[in-house]
Amino acid sequence: MSLTTRRDAGVTVEFRSVVKEFPGHRALDGVDLTLQPGEFVALLGPSGCGKTTALRVLAGLEDATSGSITIDGTDVSGLPANRRDIGMVFQSYSLFPHLTVLSNVEFGLRMRKVPKDERRTRALAALDMVGLGVQAERYAHQLSGGQQQRVALARALVTEPRVLLLDEPLSALDARVRVQLRDEIRRIQIDLGITTLFVTHDQEEALAVADRVAVMRAGTIEQIGAPEELYTRARTSFVAEFVGLSNRLDGEVDESGTVVVEGVRLPLIDTTTPLGPVSAYVRPEDVVFATEGIPAEVVSSSFLGSFRRTTVRLSSGALVRIQHGATAPAAVGDSVFLALTGAAVAVQQRA
Amino acid sequence: MSGQAKAFRPEPSALTRWLILGIVGLVFLVPIIAMVEFTLRRGLEGGYDFSRWIAVFSGGLTGEYKGILTALGNSVVLAIVTVIVMLVILVPTMILVQLRFPYLRRAIEFLCLLPITIPAIVLVVGLAPVYSVVAKMFGSGVWTLSFAYGIIVLPFAYRAIQANLQAIDVITLSEAARSLGAGWLTVLLRVLLPNLRRGILSASFISVAVVLGEYTIAALLNRVNLQTALVIVSKSDPFVAVIFALLALVFAFLLLLAIGRVGAPRRKRSSTGASS
């Protein structure tokens, strides 16, 4: 189930102050990012934040305006895409329509002048790895979208590249296949130990598979960290709002270095926040029902399988989403009391 | 434009297909049968025989109709050179525009479709002084006419190739190939051209057909090609002219068949419905 020669460790990839300017706008505004050998890093952000550009600059499909990119310690800025030794899976289906699945996977080996027999063996092994060995003689148009992306993954990995780049490879697939393939990509990546950069706009996807997630905004990395860290300790309001669900509540930072929200003191993630009125981002699971506390009225409640998400209105008019056990009753119109668990929150200053 | 016709779904029923084929076949067949009938007539006394056909061929290749053969040779050379000029200049240009200069697409399209709006006769007026220069540079060989023909086939060739170009994701395919280690030349030869085969073939077909049927420019620039030669023959003997017209049709048919064979998909591709 693995390629013929397995790598124990990937290589280091480093972005240093990478700037990319297009006529009229700056897509990358000084990106610094280091991928450790064998690490799976997700670039997460809304469309237009520069995440795809960062990946394309690393792939050599775009030239950086300034800054440098090193792979395994060597500067690759001057190398054309075809000599960077990377594997890439694209968002749109990119299999060569005139070639069979097997020939598609063999393509990269052919470019490297690998002898015919070895080429075939390795290509078939790569296809087996993605579970498509039996489809070797078919053409791309005879495969489903998920199968095509699997073949694309096999094609990208068969040459045993130093780095694997995934440019939203799952966004064209339907939900079930997306989750399945996502987990499979992660399994194969761990198996091969290849350094991987994964671009996505789907926060769930990023949190689920990556070792570290870099949240991008307007051409820079806003915060980078392990998924749990990013979720629980969002340093900026942008990250808090983009990663996971957040309730935005008015609060006030006081002298003790905490923020007071609805009469409850909460610790700050960024303790350097100046005094004054702020918007605090409270996670739905950090709000719980209580017998006394903040009064509220249930506005709506949706059953989501293992849990329930209920929206309530506070006396101030603010809407708060609460995530709680599916068994807890929450009928529309009910009067309830809320408590905050006291987890640290991200805040943004209000004018 | 078979590529476009194939894109229609749902497909018409078998009966409709045969009906269409029958009607179209009739439209083509009636004039051809009429021509054959005409060449077999025995003049005023009525009846049919092969005397005129025998007369044409009895002279052999060196007979009195040698001029037609020379003209046919000229036309073939013109067709080949025109197709080469078209392929070498138009195809890379269009790929380059698609990949790197998408904002030039409109301009290129306008430029390529322009010749269809200019009557050949007007074109010749402009071409005459140009060709005095061309003659100085390349001599006055017949093949130089291909430069002019390269222009008049542009609209047809452009449409055929563009339809194909839009059907494939040129940018992603070439980026995928490059990330797999292919240089630009390899991308062009091994990835883009095989996927553009259909468009390039139909562009070649239509170019050959246009060149073999071209009269105005050749006549006005005093060059000899198949059409001008046929006109000369028809002035002396209309029967022989029709015989040669028929032969020219057969020849063009065989030529297109041959080109189709050369560019046909190898192995069992067509049977798997790889066309869509």
XYZ file of C-alpha atoms in Angstrom:
627
model
C 0.000 0.000 0.000
C 2.892 2.374 -0.326
C 5.272 3.562 -2.979
C 8.293 1.465 -3.764
C 10.777 3.511 -1.839
C 9.278 5.079 1.191
C 10.655 8.244 2.609
C 11.085 8.498 6.333
C 11.140 12.250 6.466
C 10.181 15.076 4.189
C 12.119 18.263 3.702
C 11.883 21.734 5.159
C 10.116 24.411 3.132
C 10.563 28.038 3.983
C 8.858 31.215 2.772
C 10.835 34.316 3.691
C 9.127 37.718 3.306
C 7.537 36.592 0.080
C 5.788 39.382 -1.783
C 3.788 38.901 -4.941
C 2.390 41.853 -6.782
C -0.095 41.684 -9.607
C -0.926 44.795 -11.590
C -3.219 46.729 -9.286
C -2.984 44.619 -6.177
C -0.603 42.898 -3.842
C -1.568 39.257 -3.475
C 1.154 38.375 -0.989
C 2.341 41.031 1.395
C 5.363 39.535 3.106
C 4.586 35.920 3.879
C 6.846 34.118 6.346
C 6.134 30.444 6.803
C 8.203 27.411 7.652
C 7.042 23.877 7.046
C 8.887 21.286 9.104
C 9.931 18.031 7.418
C 6.896 15.814 6.972
C 4.514 18.445 8.258
C 1.019 18.953 6.894
C 0.236 22.670 6.861
C -3.081 24.089 5.710
C -3.377 27.602 4.329
C -6.826 28.770 5.273
C -8.550 31.946 4.308
C -11.394 33.545 2.372
C -11.115 33.806 -1.394
C -8.701 36.485 -2.508
C -6.586 36.267 0.650
C -3.565 35.061 -1.298
C -3.493 31.429 -0.184
C -3.543 30.015 -3.693
C -0.976 32.551 -4.824
C 1.348 31.428 -2.020
C 1.024 27.847 -3.185
C 1.561 28.795 -6.826
C 4.655 30.775 -5.959
C 6.026 27.722 -4.159
C 5.127 25.568 -7.173
C 6.926 27.969 -9.493
C 3.765 28.718 -11.456
C 4.102 32.359 -10.382
C 7.283 34.292 -9.689
C 7.584 36.066 -6.387
C 8.110 39.808 -6.683
C 10.517 39.695 -3.761
C 11.500 37.428 -0.904
C 12.794 33.907 -1.148
C 11.532 30.355 -1.025
C 13.766 27.507 0.013
C 13.143 23.783 -0.244
C 15.470 21.643 1.834
C 17.722 24.628 2.377
C 18.213 25.558 -1.278
C 16.701 28.666 -2.787
C 14.313 27.622 -5.562
C 13.171 31.112 -6.556
C 15.020 30.901 -9.870
C 13.925 27.370 -10.732
C 11.114 26.862 -13.244
C 8.098 24.819 -12.139
C 9.212 21.688 -13.953
C 12.482 21.504 -12.049
C 11.259 22.070 -8.502
C 10.460 18.422 -7.849
C 7.031 19.006 -6.401
C 3.784 17.135 -6.741
C 0.604 19.095 -7.174
C -3.104 18.348 -7.148
C -5.347 21.005 -8.626
C -8.817 22.229 -7.800
C -10.198 21.537 -11.261
C -9.816 18.103 -12.784
C -6.421 18.069 -14.387
C -5.960 14.565 -15.771
C -4.751 14.520 -19.357
C -7.887 13.552 -21.290
C -5.997 11.829 -24.110
C -4.153 9.413 -21.824
C -5.315 6.432 -19.811
C -5.222 6.576 -16.034
C -2.010 4.551 -16.066
C -0.332 6.794 -18.657
C -1.404 9.811 -16.661
C 0.340 8.464 -13.587
C 3.349 7.435 -15.661
C 3.689 10.939 -17.116
C 5.951 12.341 -14.422
C 8.138 9.219 -14.511
C 8.371 9.497 -18.276
C 9.613 13.075 -17.857
C 12.286 11.716 -15.515
C 13.274 9.085 -18.077
C 12.444 6.158 -15.821
C 12.701 2.864 -17.768
C 9.434 1.437 -19.060
C 9.096 -1.555 -16.722
C 9.916 0.362 -13.587
C 7.589 3.130 -14.698
C 4.696 0.726 -14.999
C 5.390 -0.970 -11.685
C 5.646 2.294 -9.813
C 2.570 3.782 -11.477
C 0.509 0.717 -10.622
C 1.759 0.817 -7.044
C 0.730 4.468 -6.782
C -2.705 3.630 -8.198
C -3.062 0.802 -5.693
C -2.211 3.249 -2.952
C -5.254 5.356 -3.844
C -7.339 2.237 -4.413
C -7.668 2.572 -8.179
C -5.351 -0.139 -9.497
C -8.194 -1.771 -11.405
C -9.027 1.418 -13.283
C -5.593 1.722 -14.896
C -6.792 1.344 -18.475
C -9.703 3.741 -18.273
C -9.831 7.372 -19.329
C -10.466 10.342 -17.088
C -13.962 10.968 -18.430
C -14.958 7.458 -17.410
C -14.182 8.163 -13.761
C -16.136 10.010 -11.097
C -14.832 13.290 -9.717
C -13.499 11.648 -6.572
C -11.730 8.975 -8.616
C -10.186 11.609 -10.860
C -8.776 13.441 -7.865
C -7.409 10.164 -6.491
C -5.630 9.532 -9.776
C -4.333 13.105 -9.690
C -2.998 12.396 -6.193
C -1.320 9.192 -7.377
C 0.132 11.084 -10.338
C 1.505 13.783 -8.040
C 3.044 11.283 -5.612
C 4.456 8.663 -7.971
C 7.588 10.684 -8.671
C 8.260 10.847 -4.923
C 8.416 14.626 -4.922
C 9.980 16.580 -2.103
C 6.835 18.563 -1.446
C 3.138 17.887 -2.056
C 0.933 20.836 -2.917
C -2.834 20.550 -2.718
C -4.788 23.411 -4.233
C -8.342 22.948 -2.915
C -8.422 19.429 -4.345
C -11.710 18.588 -2.645
C -13.816 21.616 -3.413
C -15.375 20.166 -6.564
C -16.494 16.977 -4.812
C -19.690 16.263 -2.949
C -19.698 16.231 0.846
C -19.376 12.499 1.512
C -16.542 11.937 -0.973
C -14.875 15.081 0.304
C -14.592 13.794 3.855
C -13.520 10.346 2.699
C -10.793 11.609 0.388
C -9.658 14.170 2.938
C -8.970 11.430 5.485
C -7.316 9.310 2.833
C -5.013 12.139 1.790
C -4.007 12.533 5.414
C -3.387 8.788 5.831
C -1.197 8.650 2.705
C 0.634 11.815 3.734
C 1.495 10.387 7.154
C 2.449 7.116 5.502
C 4.874 8.773 3.109
C 6.024 11.459 5.500
C 5.954 14.045 2.739
C 5.928 17.767 3.562
C 2.540 19.014 2.420
C 0.957 22.401 1.856
C -2.814 22.319 1.572
C -4.849 25.284 0.457
C -8.502 25.492 1.443
C -11.242 27.935 2.280
C -13.054 25.321 4.351
C -12.089 25.702 8.008
C -13.459 22.317 8.975
C -11.274 20.672 6.346
C -8.206 22.548 7.513
C -8.764 21.798 11.188
C -9.472 18.134 10.490
C -6.332 17.190 8.581
C -3.542 19.670 9.208
C -0.744 19.566 11.765
C -0.791 23.324 11.696
C -3.161 25.782 10.112
C -2.092 29.181 8.816
C -4.971 31.624 8.579
C -4.383 34.132 5.812
C -5.909 37.531 5.334
C -5.126 40.134 2.687
C -1.811 38.620 1.679
C -0.378 37.942 5.117
C -0.551 35.149 7.632
C -2.753 36.337 10.466
C -2.076 33.435 12.794
C -0.497 30.035 12.531
C -0.852 27.195 14.978
C -2.150 23.748 15.707
C -5.905 23.425 15.020
C -6.768 23.297 18.737
C -4.646 26.338 19.483
C -6.142 28.282 16.616
C -9.636 27.446 17.745
C -9.252 28.068 21.438
C -6.751 30.899 21.306
C -7.659 32.956 18.267
C -5.398 35.978 18.519
C -7.480 38.255 16.356
C -11.157 38.783 15.770
C -10.658 37.763 12.149
C -9.330 34.356 13.148
C -12.016 33.942 15.808
C -14.693 34.683 13.276
C -13.192 32.673 10.427
C -12.256 29.557 12.361
C -15.281 27.926 13.863
C -18.465 29.610 14.973
C -18.370 32.611 17.320
C -20.850 34.787 19.146
C -19.989 38.425 18.935
C -20.908 40.144 22.190
C -20.273 43.633 23.488
C -17.848 43.824 26.392
C -15.515 46.148 28.207
C -11.829 45.596 28.984
C -11.044 46.721 32.529
C -7.888 47.436 34.568
C -7.516 43.835 35.746
C -6.761 42.728 32.163
C -10.019 40.900 31.684
C -13.072 41.601 29.632
C -16.502 41.941 31.156
C -19.246 40.431 28.995
C -22.830 40.490 30.229
C -21.539 40.956 33.752
C -19.163 38.008 33.557
C -15.376 38.412 33.711
C -13.558 36.501 30.987
C -9.785 36.223 30.485
C -8.326 37.781 27.338
C -6.307 35.763 24.818
C -4.364 38.881 23.902
C -3.676 40.525 27.256
C -2.170 43.620 25.668
C -5.598 44.859 24.574
C -6.045 48.484 25.700
C -8.893 49.431 28.009
C -12.258 50.332 26.594
C -15.274 48.895 24.794
C -14.703 45.792 22.685
C -16.512 43.058 20.777
C -15.770 39.712 22.379
C -15.924 36.437 20.429
C -17.456 33.715 22.578
C -17.623 30.160 21.220
C -21.060 28.452 21.211
C -19.717 25.640 23.424
C -18.508 28.172 25.999
C -22.084 29.236 26.687
C -24.189 26.853 28.785
C -27.674 26.729 30.185
C -27.862 27.430 33.926
C -30.477 27.776 36.637
C -29.594 31.404 37.108
C -27.453 33.990 35.370
C -28.007 35.820 32.122
C -31.688 35.773 31.164
C -32.524 34.965 27.568
C -35.286 33.731 25.322
C -34.981 30.802 22.888
C -35.378 31.989 19.284
C -34.652 28.791 17.398
C -33.070 25.421 17.906
C -31.749 22.904 15.420
C -31.040 19.245 15.958
C -27.652 18.336 14.473
C -27.324 14.677 15.344
C -25.050 14.330 18.333
C -25.683 17.863 19.486
C -28.158 20.703 19.259
C -27.512 24.315 18.383
C -29.876 26.809 19.916
C -30.098 30.521 19.263
C -31.284 32.736 22.104
C -31.910 36.453 22.405
C -30.465 38.359 25.350
C -32.261 41.237 26.972
C -29.871 43.555 25.119
C -31.225 42.144 21.859
C -27.991 40.322 20.963
C -28.352 36.838 19.520
C -26.236 34.050 21.024
C -25.702 30.590 19.608
C -25.273 27.800 22.114
C -24.061 24.307 21.428
C -25.370 21.735 23.842
C -26.335 18.092 24.237
C -29.103 16.875 21.965
C -31.216 15.766 24.924
C -31.469 19.166 26.591
C -34.869 20.570 25.693
C -35.017 23.973 24.052
C -38.427 25.009 22.790
C -38.874 28.279 20.956
C -40.140 30.948 23.323
C -38.707 29.342 26.464
C -37.133 31.634 29.017
C -33.717 30.358 30.008
C -30.653 31.441 31.943
C -27.166 31.298 30.542
C -23.712 31.064 32.048
C -20.310 31.484 30.434
C -17.700 28.770 31.031
C -14.974 31.333 31.385
C -12.776 30.291 28.461
C -10.444 33.007 27.187
C -11.853 35.079 24.340
C -10.576 37.081 21.402
C -11.708 40.680 21.275
C -11.808 43.528 18.831
C -11.855 47.144 19.859
C -15.024 49.078 19.239
C -15.022 52.741 18.346
C -17.405 21.320 -36.996
C -18.182 17.747 -36.086
C -17.011 18.486 -32.585
C -19.854 20.868 -32.010
C -22.487 18.596 -33.486
C -21.358 15.838 -31.132
C -21.859 18.067 -28.143
C -25.615 18.151 -28.692
C -27.588 16.108 -26.214
C -29.931 14.313 -26.185
C -28.934 12.674 -29.450
C -31.554 12.434 -32.197
C -33.232 9.085 -32.742
C -31.867 6.586 -35.265
C -34.647 7.393 -37.738
C -33.974 11.124 -37.575
C -30.294 10.490 -38.063
C -30.827 8.388 -41.168
C -33.307 10.933 -42.512
C -30.805 13.752 -42.091
C -28.062 11.654 -43.620
C -30.344 10.761 -46.532
C -31.333 14.338 -47.286
C -27.790 15.659 -46.996
C -26.535 12.754 -49.097
C -29.115 13.571 -51.765
C -28.079 17.214 -51.864
C -24.515 16.129 -52.541
C -25.320 13.225 -54.832
C -27.707 14.856 -57.307
C -25.178 17.296 -58.819
C -22.473 14.633 -58.867
C -24.708 12.135 -60.644
C -25.760 14.859 -63.049
C -22.113 15.572 -63.796
C -21.397 11.904 -64.430
C -24.421 11.661 -66.681
C -23.284 14.733 -68.586
C -19.818 13.310 -69.292
C -21.304 10.056 -70.598
C -23.595 11.700 -73.193
C -22.844 11.002 -76.831
C -23.566 14.443 -78.185
C -26.588 15.138 -80.379
C -27.426 11.572 -81.391
C -28.207 10.606 -77.756
C -27.188 7.537 -75.761
C -24.274 7.049 -73.433
C -20.696 5.776 -73.654
C -17.294 6.202 -72.093
C -15.647 7.709 -75.160
C -14.876 11.036 -73.485
C -13.340 9.392 -70.423
C -11.269 7.133 -72.651
C -10.181 10.124 -74.700
C -9.002 11.977 -71.616
C -6.947 9.076 -70.353
C -5.674 7.818 -73.699
C -3.290 10.724 -73.882
C -1.693 9.501 -70.659
C -0.030 11.838 -68.238
C 1.826 13.577 -71.021
C -1.183 14.117 -73.211
C -2.950 17.333 -74.098
C -4.340 17.712 -70.575
C -0.949 17.729 -68.928
C -1.680 21.300 -67.923
C -4.429 20.135 -65.614
C -2.110 17.700 -63.899
C 0.452 20.433 -63.370
C -2.311 22.648 -61.991
C -3.455 19.859 -59.728
C 0.111 19.459 -58.500
C 0.243 23.203 -57.848
C -2.972 23.089 -55.866
C -1.743 20.198 -53.758
C 1.508 22.008 -53.007
C -0.525 25.123 -52.144
C -2.817 23.134 -49.859
C 0.096 21.539 -48.036
C 2.058 24.762 -47.595
C -1.088 26.595 -46.498
C -1.855 23.990 -43.869
C 1.738 24.132 -42.635
C 1.685 27.936 -42.498
C -1.621 27.792 -40.646
C -0.434 25.171 -38.159
C 2.931 26.742 -37.492
C 1.650 30.280 -37.016
C -1.959 30.046 -35.889
C -1.905 27.120 -33.435
C 1.002 28.309 -31.234
C -0.373 31.848 -31.343
C -3.777 30.748 -30.171
C -2.333 28.569 -27.409
C -0.099 31.400 -26.274
C -3.018 33.836 -26.229
C -5.125 31.380 -24.263
C -2.366 30.737 -21.727
C -0.627 34.024 -21.290
C -2.485 36.862 -22.970
C -6.185 36.174 -22.509
C -6.937 39.869 -22.886
C -5.797 39.632 -26.515
C -8.424 37.008 -27.328
C -10.972 39.465 -28.699
C -8.395 41.205 -30.849
C -7.108 37.919 -32.288
C -10.625 36.722 -32.932
C -11.499 39.927 -34.757
C -8.297 39.744 -36.792
C -8.883 36.133 -37.736
C -12.492 36.628 -38.733
C -11.742 39.768 -40.739
C -10.820 37.981 -44.016
C -14.309 36.519 -44.293
C -15.763 40.017 -44.510
C -13.418 41.102 -47.282
C -14.317 39.848 -50.753
C -11.473 37.994 -52.456
C -11.462 40.504 -55.259
C -10.804 43.336 -52.820
C -8.121 41.274 -51.137
C -6.365 40.817 -54.461
C -6.230 44.549 -55.096
C -4.282 44.866 -51.866
C -2.261 41.741 -52.432
C -1.016 42.664 -55.918
C 1.604 45.208 -54.758
C 2.495 42.944 -51.822
C 3.190 40.117 -54.200
C 5.599 42.196 -56.253
C 7.691 42.317 -53.056
C 7.056 38.657 -52.267
C 8.201 37.715 -55.764
C 11.444 39.601 -55.208
C 12.101 37.800 -51.930
C 10.903 34.263 -52.615
C 10.767 34.167 -56.415
C 7.531 33.756 -58.294
C 6.929 30.097 -57.462
C 3.321 29.045 -57.184
C 3.726 28.102 -53.530
C 4.091 31.753 -52.510
C 0.354 31.990 -53.079
C 0.053 30.095 -49.793
C 0.744 33.318 -47.928
C -2.460 34.764 -49.328
C -4.286 31.493 -48.767
C -3.062 31.428 -45.209
C -5.082 34.602 -44.746
C -8.279 33.428 -46.391
C -8.374 30.176 -44.410
C -7.886 32.046 -41.107
C -11.569 32.472 -40.179
C -12.356 28.795 -40.736
C -9.234 27.464 -39.086
C -9.642 29.853 -36.165
C -13.192 28.763 -35.400
C -12.296 25.084 -35.567
C -9.321 25.408 -33.248
C -10.971 27.849 -30.867
C -13.924 25.513 -30.330
C -11.490 22.785 -29.307
C -9.363 25.131 -27.225
C -12.367 26.209 -25.189
C -13.412 22.632 -24.550
C -10.206 21.788 -22.695
C -8.710 23.461 -19.648
C -5.464 24.512 -21.308
C -4.139 26.355 -18.275
C -4.643 23.585 -15.719
C -3.403 20.894 -18.091
C -0.206 22.748 -18.858
C 0.368 23.610 -15.206
C -0.178 19.993 -14.233
C 2.304 18.872 -16.869
C 4.849 21.446 -15.753
C 4.526 20.451 -12.114
C 5.222 16.881 -13.229
C 8.497 17.963 -14.783
C 7.604 18.795 -18.384
C 9.258 21.734 -20.146
C 7.255 24.050 -22.386
C 8.013 22.137 -25.577
C 6.945 18.866 -23.981
C 3.789 20.509 -22.683
C 2.982 21.649 -26.210
C 3.816 18.402 -27.984
C 2.698 15.789 -25.485
C -0.179 17.439 -23.696
C -1.739 20.287 -25.656
C -1.434 19.134 -29.272
C -2.853 15.635 -28.623
C -5.847 17.220 -26.962
C -6.237 19.749 -29.764
C -6.036 17.030 -32.439
C -9.698 17.255 -33.270
C -9.626 21.003 -33.790
C -6.361 20.940 -35.716
C -7.679 18.205 -37.998
C -10.872 20.022 -38.831
C -8.873 23.219 -39.377
C -6.638 21.314 -41.787
C -9.599 19.760 -43.594
C -11.296 23.013 -44.161
C -8.046 24.693 -45.216
C -7.389 22.006 -47.820
C -10.942 22.299 -49.086
C -10.732 26.085 -49.325
C -7.398 26.010 -51.138
C -8.473 23.354 -53.639
C -11.538 25.416 -54.486
C -9.848 28.810 -54.674
C -10.093 30.642 -57.999
C -10.228 34.430 -57.667
C -6.862 35.157 -56.130
C -4.963 32.703 -58.328
C -6.633 33.982 -61.488
C -6.069 37.657 -60.701
C -2.466 37.142 -59.639
C -1.856 35.120 -62.800
C -0.989 31.876 -61.067
C -2.101 28.459 -62.219
C -4.033 26.249 -59.870
C -6.632 23.568 -60.329
C -9.552 25.977 -60.625
C -7.932 28.332 -63.109
C -6.851 25.361 -65.237
C -10.367 23.924 -65.171
C -11.772 27.213 -66.370
C -9.342 27.263 -69.277
C -10.234 23.691 -70.250
C -13.941 24.344 -69.951
C -13.626 27.125 -72.489
C -12.395 24.655 -75.093
C -14.281 21.542 -74.023
C -16.994 21.655 -71.340
C -17.230 17.851 -71.189
C -13.578 17.426 -70.337
C -13.842 20.202 -67.751
C -16.621 18.314 -65.986
C -14.610 15.094 -66.123
C -11.747 16.878 -64.423
C -14.066 18.478 -61.938
C -15.245 14.990 -61.041
C -11.706 13.743 -60.768
C -10.837 16.709 -58.601
C -13.730 15.813 -56.316
C -12.524 12.232 -56.019
C -9.020 13.491 -55.389
C -10.131 15.900 -52.666
C -12.177 13.128 -51.119
C -9.197 10.778 -51.036
C -6.945 13.519 -49.707
C -9.287 14.330 -46.824
C -9.681 10.634 -46.128
C -5.911 10.279 -45.961
C -5.535 13.236 -43.599
C -8.297 11.798 -41.461
C -6.491 8.458 -41.310
C -3.188 10.057 -40.378
C -4.743 11.972 -37.516
C -7.233 9.320 -36.487
C -7.137 8.173 -32.887
C -5.034 5.102 -32.466
C -6.235 1.826 -31.018
C -9.709 1.421 -29.621
C -10.272 4.963 -28.448
C -13.239 5.852 -30.623
C -15.138 2.734 -29.600
C -15.009 3.678 -25.939
C -16.756 6.958 -26.651
C -13.673 8.990 -25.856
C -14.985 11.842 -27.953
C -16.951 13.703 -25.339
